[in-house]
């Protein structure tokens, strides 16, 4: 097997593992299907928007939970936004973490909310790294003149 | 006498290429980008707005346009709006559109990430064409296109 074929095989295996392990769900597959020759950078563009948005939200959440008197409506609004964006790109574990987080917002439980935020950060960083690796593998295949396999 | 045959003079709102024009409203940039791509993939012409006020301005129902005798709004064949938006919700926007003589015939689709029956009923009662769950899929948009064409 030549190098490009090997890289393509590894790319497909890695991508499949992300679905199998629950980092990504069907919505990410929808994104992949939306991408076409007229817009080859679509998935990277949308995922980049997600990263920017997420980092802002995580900072906002940290600030909101550090206040003397926590505004749980505001915290919930941020988590709701995060749930929406993670759902839109198919970041399943992040979305599920947001669902759990919102329950603790309802309970106005500061300690649990802080723990949720830490867990949310971890899940976000994990999927960010996974997607970064996936896109890097894609770039390396393209650099060597290969095409990106769909399955 | 000059005949002005530009797109806006066609009464059914369709452009020269028979393109259907959709206005998509959502406060999330990611979701605007997604819905725009979904719609374009189904051959719709798309305009996006980040909130209800901008949407109303585009449609010619903005605060400062109300006293203007000329209709300055752009013709659209469909409006898709998110329900949960800060300030003016999708529901508020739906009401304003249905209250307008110029726009009440334009179908409005409400999208939401939350499946809440009372919310759905409220929107349908106010005249929403349909309520759909986010995130939208290509098949949802294809169905919408079929519905619009009949």
mmCIF file of C-alpha atoms in Angstrom:
data_model
loop_
_atom_site.group_PDB
_atom_site.id
_atom_site.type_symbol
_atom_site.label_atom_id
_atom_site.label_comp_id
_atom_site.label_asym_id
_atom_site.label_seq_id
_atom_site.Cartn_x
_atom_site.Cartn_y
_atom_site.Cartn_z
ATOM 1 C CA UNK A 1 0.000 0.000 0.000
ATOM 2 C CA UNK A 2 1.490 3.355 -0.956
ATOM 3 C CA UNK A 3 1.763 6.187 1.553
ATOM 4 C CA UNK A 4 -1.307 8.119 0.387
ATOM 5 C CA UNK A 5 -3.483 5.000 0.531
ATOM 6 C CA UNK A 6 -2.167 4.314 4.013
ATOM 7 C CA UNK A 7 -2.954 7.856 5.087
ATOM 8 C CA UNK A 8 -6.433 7.605 3.585
ATOM 9 C CA UNK A 9 -7.038 4.344 5.471
ATOM 10 C CA UNK A 10 -5.866 5.938 8.736
ATOM 11 C CA UNK A 11 -8.045 8.974 8.117
ATOM 12 C CA UNK A 12 -11.176 6.861 7.625
ATOM 13 C CA UNK A 13 -10.373 4.724 10.698
ATOM 14 C CA UNK A 14 -9.795 7.813 12.827
ATOM 15 C CA UNK A 15 -12.966 9.485 11.640
ATOM 16 C CA UNK A 16 -15.000 6.326 12.341
ATOM 17 C CA UNK A 17 -13.512 6.095 15.837
ATOM 18 C CA UNK A 18 -14.777 9.586 16.647
ATOM 19 C CA UNK A 19 -18.334 8.471 15.891
ATOM 20 C CA UNK A 20 -17.918 5.153 17.641
ATOM 21 C CA UNK A 21 -16.563 6.797 20.796
ATOM 22 C CA UNK A 22 -19.378 9.339 20.867
ATOM 23 C CA UNK A 23 -17.348 12.480 20.258
ATOM 24 C CA UNK A 24 -19.330 13.178 17.099
ATOM 25 C CA UNK A 25 -22.851 12.237 16.062
ATOM 26 C CA UNK A 26 -24.960 12.154 12.929
ATOM 27 C CA UNK A 27 -25.102 15.934 12.685
ATOM 28 C CA UNK A 28 -21.386 16.001 11.872
ATOM 29 C CA UNK A 29 -22.101 13.592 9.018
ATOM 30 C CA UNK A 30 -24.715 16.090 7.803
ATOM 31 C CA UNK A 31 -22.008 18.779 7.776
ATOM 32 C CA UNK A 32 -19.696 16.551 5.750
ATOM 33 C CA UNK A 33 -22.479 15.978 3.232
ATOM 34 C CA UNK A 34 -23.122 19.714 2.929
ATOM 35 C CA UNK A 35 -19.558 20.313 1.820
ATOM 36 C CA UNK A 36 -18.994 20.247 -1.934
ATOM 37 C CA UNK A 37 -16.571 21.401 -4.634
ATOM 38 C CA UNK A 38 -18.050 24.905 -4.631
ATOM 39 C CA UNK A 39 -17.284 25.200 -0.925
ATOM 40 C CA UNK A 40 -14.477 22.767 0.035
ATOM 41 C CA UNK A 41 -13.638 24.590 3.261
ATOM 42 C CA UNK A 42 -17.182 24.545 4.641
ATOM 43 C CA UNK A 43 -16.715 22.062 7.491
ATOM 44 C CA UNK A 44 -13.461 23.645 8.680
ATOM 45 C CA UNK A 45 -15.149 27.069 8.521
ATOM 46 C CA UNK A 46 -18.147 26.045 10.605
ATOM 47 C CA UNK A 47 -16.019 24.128 13.109
ATOM 48 C CA UNK A 48 -13.726 27.169 13.468
ATOM 49 C CA UNK A 49 -16.763 29.310 14.225
ATOM 50 C CA UNK A 50 -17.703 26.743 16.847
ATOM 51 C CA UNK A 51 -14.260 26.927 18.458
ATOM 52 C CA UNK A 52 -14.364 30.734 18.617
ATOM 53 C CA UNK A 53 -17.877 30.748 19.997
ATOM 54 C CA UNK A 54 -17.076 28.037 22.569
ATOM 55 C CA UNK A 55 -14.035 29.766 23.941
ATOM 56 C CA UNK A 56 -16.016 32.963 24.450
ATOM 57 C CA UNK A 57 -18.795 31.045 26.170
ATOM 58 C CA UNK A 58 -16.399 29.170 28.475
ATOM 59 C CA UNK A 59 -14.832 32.473 29.548
ATOM 60 C CA UNK A 60 -18.252 34.030 30.084
ATOM 61 C CA UNK A 61 -19.331 31.029 32.155
ATOM 62 C CA UNK A 62 -16.215 31.202 34.319
ATOM 63 C CA UNK A 63 -16.806 34.908 34.959
ATOM 64 C CA UNK A 64 -20.495 34.416 35.693
ATOM 65 C CA UNK A 65 -19.786 31.678 38.252
ATOM 66 C CA UNK A 66 -17.120 33.770 39.952
ATOM 67 C CA UNK A 67 -19.582 36.519 40.888
ATOM 68 C CA UNK A 68 -20.511 37.037 44.547
ATOM 69 C CA UNK A 69 -24.137 36.548 43.621
ATOM 70 C CA UNK A 70 -24.467 34.216 40.658
ATOM 71 C CA UNK A 71 -27.021 35.118 38.011
ATOM 72 C CA UNK A 72 -28.226 31.608 37.166
ATOM 73 C CA UNK A 73 -30.467 32.864 34.370
ATOM 74 C CA UNK A 74 -27.390 34.245 32.654
ATOM 75 C CA UNK A 75 -25.414 31.047 33.262
ATOM 76 C CA UNK A 76 -28.297 29.033 31.833
ATOM 77 C CA UNK A 77 -28.459 31.308 28.797
ATOM 78 C CA UNK A 78 -24.767 30.709 28.080
ATOM 79 C CA UNK A 79 -25.143 26.950 28.494
ATOM 80 C CA UNK A 80 -28.226 26.985 26.270
ATOM 81 C CA UNK A 81 -26.177 28.738 23.588
ATOM 82 C CA UNK A 82 -23.354 26.221 23.979
ATOM 83 C CA UNK A 83 -25.820 23.357 23.766
ATOM 84 C CA UNK A 84 -27.165 24.825 20.532
ATOM 85 C CA UNK A 85 -23.829 25.300 18.851
ATOM 86 C CA UNK A 86 -22.446 21.909 19.894
ATOM 87 C CA UNK A 87 -25.638 20.271 18.680
ATOM 88 C CA UNK A 88 -25.373 22.101 15.356
ATOM 89 C CA UNK A 89 -21.930 20.729 14.596
ATOM 90 C CA UNK A 90 -22.518 17.291 16.082
ATOM 91 C CA UNK A 91 -20.243 17.521 19.135
ATOM 92 C CA UNK A 92 -22.263 14.963 21.092
ATOM 93 C CA UNK A 93 -20.352 14.732 24.381
ATOM 94 C CA UNK A 94 -20.195 18.505 24.688
ATOM 95 C CA UNK A 95 -23.920 18.747 24.040
ATOM 96 C CA UNK A 96 -24.709 16.097 26.663
ATOM 97 C CA UNK A 97 -22.557 17.922 29.188
ATOM 98 C CA UNK A 98 -24.579 21.074 28.516
ATOM 99 C CA UNK A 99 -27.824 19.230 29.163
ATOM 100 C CA UNK A 100 -26.536 18.073 32.569
ATOM 101 C CA UNK A 101 -25.236 21.561 33.330
ATOM 102 C CA UNK A 102 -28.630 23.154 32.717
ATOM 103 C CA UNK A 103 -30.205 20.895 35.338
ATOM 104 C CA UNK A 104 -27.804 22.236 37.957
ATOM 105 C CA UNK A 105 -28.537 25.799 36.851
ATOM 106 C CA UNK A 106 -32.192 25.110 37.613
ATOM 107 C CA UNK A 107 -31.180 23.933 41.084
ATOM 108 C CA UNK A 108 -29.002 27.039 41.525
ATOM 109 C CA UNK A 109 -26.274 24.762 42.832
ATOM 110 C CA UNK A 110 -23.010 26.730 42.605
ATOM 111 C CA UNK A 111 -20.668 23.877 43.460
ATOM 112 C CA UNK A 112 -22.233 21.498 40.967
ATOM 113 C CA UNK A 113 -22.256 24.207 38.314
ATOM 114 C CA UNK A 114 -18.568 24.802 38.844
ATOM 115 C CA UNK A 115 -17.899 21.070 38.492
ATOM 116 C CA UNK A 116 -20.015 21.024 35.333
ATOM 117 C CA UNK A 117 -18.017 23.866 33.893
ATOM 118 C CA UNK A 118 -14.782 21.958 34.495
ATOM 119 C CA UNK A 119 -16.226 18.866 32.864
ATOM 120 C CA UNK A 120 -17.563 20.924 29.967
ATOM 121 C CA UNK A 121 -14.116 22.441 29.427
ATOM 122 C CA UNK A 122 -12.576 18.956 29.370
ATOM 123 C CA UNK A 123 -15.082 17.664 26.833
ATOM 124 C CA UNK A 124 -14.633 20.730 24.659
ATOM 125 C CA UNK A 125 -10.842 20.449 24.674
ATOM 126 C CA UNK A 126 -11.098 16.746 23.878
ATOM 127 C CA UNK A 127 -13.299 17.266 20.805
ATOM 128 C CA UNK A 128 -11.241 20.271 19.732
ATOM 129 C CA UNK A 129 -8.103 18.116 19.756
ATOM 130 C CA UNK A 130 -9.826 15.268 17.942
ATOM 131 C CA UNK A 131 -11.153 17.544 15.201
ATOM 132 C CA UNK A 132 -7.783 19.283 14.947
ATOM 133 C CA UNK A 133 -6.133 15.918 14.348
ATOM 134 C CA UNK A 134 -8.771 14.955 11.800
ATOM 135 C CA UNK A 135 -8.325 18.167 9.806
ATOM 136 C CA UNK A 136 -4.548 17.818 9.975
ATOM 137 C CA UNK A 137 -4.758 14.291 8.531
ATOM 138 C CA UNK A 138 -6.960 15.692 5.773
ATOM 139 C CA UNK A 139 -4.451 18.427 4.950
ATOM 140 C CA UNK A 140 -1.575 15.937 4.785
ATOM 141 C CA UNK A 141 -3.475 13.737 2.321
ATOM 142 C CA UNK A 142 -4.288 16.733 0.135
ATOM 143 C CA UNK A 143 -0.670 17.952 0.270
ATOM 144 C CA UNK A 144 0.444 14.623 -1.150
ATOM 145 C CA UNK A 145 -2.032 14.898 -3.980
ATOM 146 C CA UNK A 146 -4.514 12.416 -2.532
ATOM 147 C CA UNK A 147 -8.259 12.864 -2.275
ATOM 148 C CA UNK A 148 -10.299 12.672 0.892
ATOM 149 C CA UNK A 149 -12.204 9.375 1.098
ATOM 150 C CA UNK A 150 -15.855 9.625 2.053
ATOM 151 C CA UNK A 151 -16.073 6.219 3.732
ATOM 152 C CA UNK B 1 -42.847 54.401 -22.102
ATOM 153 C CA UNK B 2 -40.138 52.295 -20.481
ATOM 154 C CA UNK B 3 -40.886 48.824 -19.161
ATOM 155 C CA UNK B 4 -38.941 48.114 -16.012
ATOM 156 C CA UNK B 5 -38.568 44.358 -15.950
ATOM 157 C CA UNK B 6 -36.363 43.904 -12.939
ATOM 158 C CA UNK B 7 -37.009 41.169 -10.386
ATOM 159 C CA UNK B 8 -38.845 43.301 -7.873
ATOM 160 C CA UNK B 9 -41.566 44.230 -10.335
ATOM 161 C CA UNK B 10 -42.653 40.610 -10.748
ATOM 162 C CA UNK B 11 -45.686 40.270 -8.508
ATOM 163 C CA UNK B 12 -45.115 36.719 -7.329
ATOM 164 C CA UNK B 13 -41.757 37.663 -5.875
ATOM 165 C CA UNK B 14 -39.750 35.309 -8.029
ATOM 166 C CA UNK B 15 -36.534 36.468 -9.596
ATOM 167 C CA UNK B 16 -35.780 36.164 -13.280
ATOM 168 C CA UNK B 17 -34.446 32.606 -12.839
ATOM 169 C CA UNK B 18 -37.561 31.468 -10.928
ATOM 170 C CA UNK B 19 -35.511 31.410 -7.771
ATOM 171 C CA UNK B 20 -37.262 31.080 -4.430
ATOM 172 C CA UNK B 21 -35.987 33.608 -1.909
ATOM 173 C CA UNK B 22 -35.762 32.725 1.767
ATOM 174 C CA UNK B 23 -35.100 35.000 4.717
ATOM 175 C CA UNK B 24 -33.434 33.020 7.533
ATOM 176 C CA UNK B 25 -33.354 34.570 10.995
ATOM 177 C CA UNK B 26 -31.153 33.247 13.817
ATOM 178 C CA UNK B 27 -29.002 34.871 16.485
ATOM 179 C CA UNK B 28 -26.370 32.119 16.194
ATOM 180 C CA UNK B 29 -23.751 32.739 13.518
ATOM 181 C CA UNK B 30 -23.062 29.010 13.210
ATOM 182 C CA UNK B 31 -26.736 28.254 12.627
ATOM 183 C CA UNK B 32 -27.066 31.086 10.094
ATOM 184 C CA UNK B 33 -24.117 29.641 8.180
ATOM 185 C CA UNK B 34 -25.608 26.137 8.315
ATOM 186 C CA UNK B 35 -29.113 27.079 7.242
ATOM 187 C CA UNK B 36 -27.700 29.240 4.465
ATOM 188 C CA UNK B 37 -25.716 26.281 3.080
ATOM 189 C CA UNK B 38 -28.677 23.914 3.418
ATOM 190 C CA UNK B 39 -30.914 26.348 1.557
ATOM 191 C CA UNK B 40 -28.376 27.140 -1.161
ATOM 192 C CA UNK B 41 -27.853 23.400 -1.726
ATOM 193 C CA UNK B 42 -31.582 23.246 -2.481
ATOM 194 C CA UNK B 43 -31.312 26.125 -4.970
ATOM 195 C CA UNK B 44 -32.863 28.784 -2.784
ATOM 196 C CA UNK B 45 -31.670 32.377 -2.800
ATOM 197 C CA UNK B 46 -30.836 33.207 0.829
ATOM 198 C CA UNK B 47 -30.718 36.315 2.973
ATOM 199 C CA UNK B 48 -29.853 35.932 6.647
ATOM 200 C CA UNK B 49 -30.663 38.223 9.566
ATOM 201 C CA UNK B 50 -29.262 38.018 13.079
ATOM 202 C CA UNK B 51 -32.362 39.236 14.892
ATOM 203 C CA UNK B 52 -36.036 40.082 14.488
ATOM 204 C CA UNK B 53 -35.462 43.815 14.080
ATOM 205 C CA UNK B 54 -33.049 43.325 11.172
ATOM 206 C CA UNK B 55 -35.486 40.838 9.642
ATOM 207 C CA UNK B 56 -38.337 43.353 9.837
ATOM 208 C CA UNK B 57 -36.156 46.052 8.307
ATOM 209 C CA UNK B 58 -35.304 43.758 5.406
ATOM 210 C CA UNK B 59 -38.998 42.996 4.920
ATOM 211 C CA UNK B 60 -39.901 46.675 4.933
ATOM 212 C CA UNK B 61 -41.592 46.598 8.325
ATOM 213 C CA UNK B 62 -38.882 48.417 10.238
ATOM 214 C CA UNK B 63 -39.871 51.169 12.709
ATOM 215 C CA UNK B 64 -38.713 53.995 10.458
ATOM 216 C CA UNK B 65 -40.184 52.388 7.356
ATOM 217 C CA UNK B 66 -43.748 52.193 8.653
ATOM 218 C CA UNK B 67 -44.476 55.805 7.820
ATOM 219 C CA UNK B 68 -42.967 55.467 4.395
ATOM 220 C CA UNK B 69 -45.641 55.209 1.707
ATOM 221 C CA UNK B 70 -43.436 53.264 -0.677
ATOM 222 C CA UNK B 71 -42.867 49.593 0.156
ATOM 223 C CA UNK B 72 -39.120 49.307 0.507
ATOM 224 C CA UNK B 73 -39.136 45.710 1.655
ATOM 225 C CA UNK B 74 -37.665 42.886 -0.385
ATOM 226 C CA UNK B 75 -39.884 40.113 -1.625
ATOM 227 C CA UNK B 76 -39.381 36.728 -0.002
ATOM 228 C CA UNK B 77 -41.165 33.445 -0.589
ATOM 229 C CA UNK B 78 -40.433 31.956 2.827
ATOM 230 C CA UNK B 79 -39.227 33.055 6.240
ATOM 231 C CA UNK B 80 -37.424 30.612 8.522
ATOM 232 C CA UNK B 81 -36.842 31.850 12.033
ATOM 233 C CA UNK B 82 -35.331 30.468 15.197
ATOM 234 C CA UNK B 83 -37.709 30.561 18.152
ATOM 235 C CA UNK B 84 -35.254 31.385 20.955
ATOM 236 C CA UNK B 85 -33.691 34.737 20.243
ATOM 237 C CA UNK B 86 -32.875 37.515 22.713
ATOM 238 C CA UNK B 87 -35.144 40.541 22.480
ATOM 239 C CA UNK B 88 -37.680 39.683 19.793
ATOM 240 C CA UNK B 89 -38.365 35.947 19.754
ATOM 241 C CA UNK B 90 -39.293 34.006 16.633
ATOM 242 C CA UNK B 91 -42.848 34.002 17.938
ATOM 243 C CA UNK B 92 -42.871 37.812 18.264
ATOM 244 C CA UNK B 93 -41.526 38.078 14.740
ATOM 245 C CA UNK B 94 -44.198 35.680 13.458
ATOM 246 C CA UNK B 95 -46.911 37.859 15.028
ATOM 247 C CA UNK B 96 -45.555 41.010 13.425
ATOM 248 C CA UNK B 97 -45.436 39.355 10.019
ATOM 249 C CA UNK B 98 -48.986 38.013 10.297
ATOM 250 C CA UNK B 99 -50.213 41.469 11.385
ATOM 251 C CA UNK B 100 -48.869 43.006 8.203
ATOM 252 C CA UNK B 101 -51.113 43.144 5.168
ATOM 253 C CA UNK B 102 -48.127 43.122 2.864
ATOM 254 C CA UNK B 103 -46.559 40.028 4.415
ATOM 255 C CA UNK B 104 -49.194 37.882 6.087
ATOM 256 C CA UNK B 105 -49.331 35.491 3.117
ATOM 257 C CA UNK B 106 -45.619 34.674 3.349
ATOM 258 C CA UNK B 107 -45.171 31.265 4.976
ATOM 259 C CA UNK B 108 -43.201 31.371 8.216
ATOM 260 C CA UNK B 109 -41.419 28.306 9.544
ATOM 261 C CA UNK B 110 -40.319 28.306 13.190
ATOM 262 C CA UNK B 111 -37.294 26.225 14.175
ATOM 263 C CA UNK B 112 -36.266 25.322 17.697
ATOM 264 C CA UNK B 113 -33.849 22.992 19.455
ATOM 265 C CA UNK B 114 -36.540 22.231 22.022
ATOM 266 C CA UNK B 115 -39.562 20.034 21.433
ATOM 267 C CA UNK B 116 -42.147 21.741 23.630
ATOM 268 C CA UNK B 117 -45.778 21.011 22.624
ATOM 269 C CA UNK B 118 -47.214 24.233 24.098
ATOM 270 C CA UNK B 119 -44.606 26.204 22.186
ATOM 271 C CA UNK B 120 -45.384 24.356 18.959
ATOM 272 C CA UNK B 121 -49.139 24.870 19.341
ATOM 273 C CA UNK B 122 -48.706 28.554 20.144
ATOM 274 C CA UNK B 123 -46.756 29.071 16.926
ATOM 275 C CA UNK B 124 -49.107 27.068 14.755
ATOM 276 C CA UNK B 125 -52.102 28.945 16.188
ATOM 277 C CA UNK B 126 -50.443 32.232 15.370
ATOM 278 C CA UNK B 127 -50.175 31.129 11.751
ATOM 279 C CA UNK B 128 -46.798 29.449 11.429
ATOM 280 C CA UNK B 129 -46.666 27.167 8.407
ATOM 281 C CA UNK B 130 -44.618 24.616 10.252
ATOM 282 C CA UNK B 131 -42.505 24.002 13.321
ATOM 283 C CA UNK B 132 -39.244 22.150 12.827
ATOM 284 C CA UNK B 133 -36.599 20.824 15.177
ATOM 285 C CA UNK B 134 -33.002 21.999 15.035
ATOM 286 C CA UNK B 135 -30.559 21.141 13.691
ATOM 287 C CA UNK B 136 -32.215 21.086 10.277
ATOM 288 C CA UNK B 137 -31.263 18.382 7.807
ATOM 289 C CA UNK B 138 -31.019 18.524 4.037
ATOM 290 C CA UNK B 139 -34.144 16.320 3.834
ATOM 291 C CA UNK B 140 -36.115 18.902 5.892
ATOM 292 C CA UNK B 141 -35.175 21.639 3.447
ATOM 293 C CA UNK B 142 -35.993 19.487 0.415
ATOM 294 C CA UNK B 143 -39.459 18.875 1.871
ATOM 295 C CA UNK B 144 -39.943 22.613 2.406
ATOM 296 C CA UNK B 145 -39.050 23.276 -1.200
ATOM 297 C CA UNK B 146 -41.602 20.707 -2.397
ATOM 298 C CA UNK B 147 -44.266 22.271 -0.195
ATOM 299 C CA UNK B 148 -43.549 25.731 -1.558
ATOM 300 C CA UNK B 149 -43.709 24.591 -5.152
ATOM 301 C CA UNK B 150 -47.242 23.146 -4.821
#
